[in-house]
C-alpha positions as a printed Julia matrix, in Angstrom:
141×3 Matrix{Float64}:
   0.0     0.0     0.0
   2.98    2.28   -0.36
   1.32    4.0    -3.3
  -2.05    4.5    -1.61
  -3.58    7.95   -1.85
  -6.78    9.24   -0.25
  -8.92   11.77   -2.09
 -11.8    13.57   -0.45
 -14.27   14.6    -3.13
 -17.27   16.9    -2.78
 -19.96   15.16   -4.84
 -21.58   18.55   -5.56
 -18.38   19.99   -7.08
 -18.36   19.07  -10.79
 -14.71   20.05  -11.27
 -13.58   17.99   -8.26
 -15.6    15.0    -9.52
 -14.04   15.27  -12.97
 -10.5    15.58  -11.59
 -10.93   12.64   -9.21
 -12.48   10.51  -11.96
  -9.58   11.21  -14.33
  -7.02   10.33  -11.66
  -8.86    7.11  -10.77
  -9.16    6.2   -14.46
  -5.39    6.54  -14.89
  -4.81    4.2   -11.95
  -7.3     1.68  -13.34
  -5.87    1.83  -16.86
  -2.44    1.01  -15.4
  -3.89   -2.12  -13.78
  -4.21   -0.56  -10.33
  -7.02   -0.75   -7.8
  -9.3     2.06   -6.63
 -11.74    2.16   -3.71
 -15.03    3.7    -4.86
 -18.31    4.51   -3.17
 -21.3     2.71   -4.67
 -24.97    2.76   -3.75
 -24.55    0.38   -0.84
 -20.86   -0.01    0.12
 -17.37    1.06   -0.8
 -16.03   -1.31   -3.43
 -12.57   -2.22   -4.65
 -12.53   -1.45   -8.36
 -10.3    -2.6   -11.19
 -10.42   -2.95  -14.96
 -12.21   -6.29  -15.4
 -10.56   -6.84  -18.77
  -7.11   -6.93  -17.13
  -6.53  -10.39  -15.62
  -3.73   -9.1   -13.38
  -6.04   -6.44  -11.96
  -8.85   -8.87  -11.15
  -6.3   -11.22   -9.56
  -5.12   -8.3    -7.4
  -8.7    -7.72   -6.2
  -9.08  -11.38   -5.22
  -5.77  -11.22   -3.34
  -6.42   -7.87   -1.63
  -9.84   -8.97   -0.4
  -8.78  -12.56    0.26
 -11.87  -13.38   -1.76
 -12.43  -17.0    -2.75
 -12.72  -17.62   -6.51
 -16.2   -19.03   -5.91
 -17.41  -15.48   -5.19
 -17.18  -13.94   -8.64
 -16.51  -10.23   -9.03
 -19.37   -8.0   -10.19
 -18.91   -5.61  -13.1
 -20.05   -2.02  -12.7
 -21.07   -0.15  -15.85
 -21.41    3.57  -16.53
 -24.81    3.07  -18.14
 -27.31    0.55  -19.42
 -25.81    0.44  -22.93
 -22.39   -0.43  -21.5
 -23.94   -3.08  -19.23
 -25.45   -4.78  -22.28
 -21.98   -4.96  -23.85
 -20.9    -7.36  -21.08
 -24.19   -9.13  -20.34
 -26.95  -10.59  -22.51
 -30.25   -9.42  -21.03
 -33.65  -10.92  -21.65
 -36.83   -8.82  -21.64
 -37.25   -9.12  -17.85
 -33.7    -7.89  -17.25
 -34.25   -4.93  -19.58
 -37.46   -4.05  -17.74
 -35.76   -4.26  -14.33
 -32.84   -2.16  -15.57
 -35.14    0.54  -16.94
 -36.89    0.7   -13.57
 -33.99    0.37  -11.09
 -30.82    1.59  -12.85
 -28.92    3.57  -11.97
 -29.2     2.15   -8.5
 -28.37   -0.74   -6.16
 -29.74   -3.54   -8.37
 -27.19   -6.17   -9.44
 -28.33   -8.74  -12.0
 -26.62  -12.04  -12.79
 -26.99  -12.61  -16.53
 -25.34  -14.64  -19.28
 -22.0   -13.17  -20.33
 -21.75  -11.37  -23.64
 -18.82  -12.22  -25.94
 -16.95   -9.05  -24.89
 -16.23  -10.44  -21.41
 -15.96  -14.14  -22.26
 -12.27  -14.28  -21.33
 -12.36  -12.03  -18.27
 -11.15  -13.58  -15.0
 -14.04  -12.71  -12.68
 -14.19  -15.93  -10.65
 -15.54  -19.43  -11.1
 -18.76  -18.37  -12.84
 -17.53  -18.39  -16.44
 -20.88  -18.22  -18.23
 -22.55  -15.49  -16.19
 -21.68  -11.99  -15.04
 -23.1    -9.91  -12.2
 -23.67   -6.44  -13.64
 -24.82   -3.17  -12.12
 -25.14    0.52  -13.0
 -24.5     2.51   -9.81
 -26.1     5.87   -9.09
 -23.2     7.29   -7.07
 -21.92   10.33   -9.01
 -18.22    9.64   -8.4
 -18.53    5.97   -9.33
 -20.38    6.89  -12.55
 -17.75    9.48  -13.47
 -14.9     7.02  -12.88
 -16.64    4.35  -14.94
 -17.19    6.81  -17.79
 -13.58    8.0   -17.67
 -12.1     4.49  -17.46
 -14.16    3.14  -20.35
């Protein structure tokens, strides 16, 4: 944790949100980890398409591989790039996203090779409503 840095961000300050999101995105793009507020808890974030980064999350949290990592998305369109929703999932998403709803759905081809845990055919996906989390997700891609 020698490189750890704490940022206090005023969620009502657009410039502070943008600056913090850009800094977090740089860390994520380099394969690093970032602690982010979500709708329910603080989560340890990484780029899910970087196997080394997801491995670092499992190690840092001492998380067993049987508990797959969820994927947070900046918006519904991005969520459907990693998951294949049916009509019910689309209806739930339109009603409860952004927000604390996480859905476990079949993986889309984009994330077929991602190392998220033992569940290789499904992905837990969510679109958070927290403004900082959304900004980081948008900046990180």
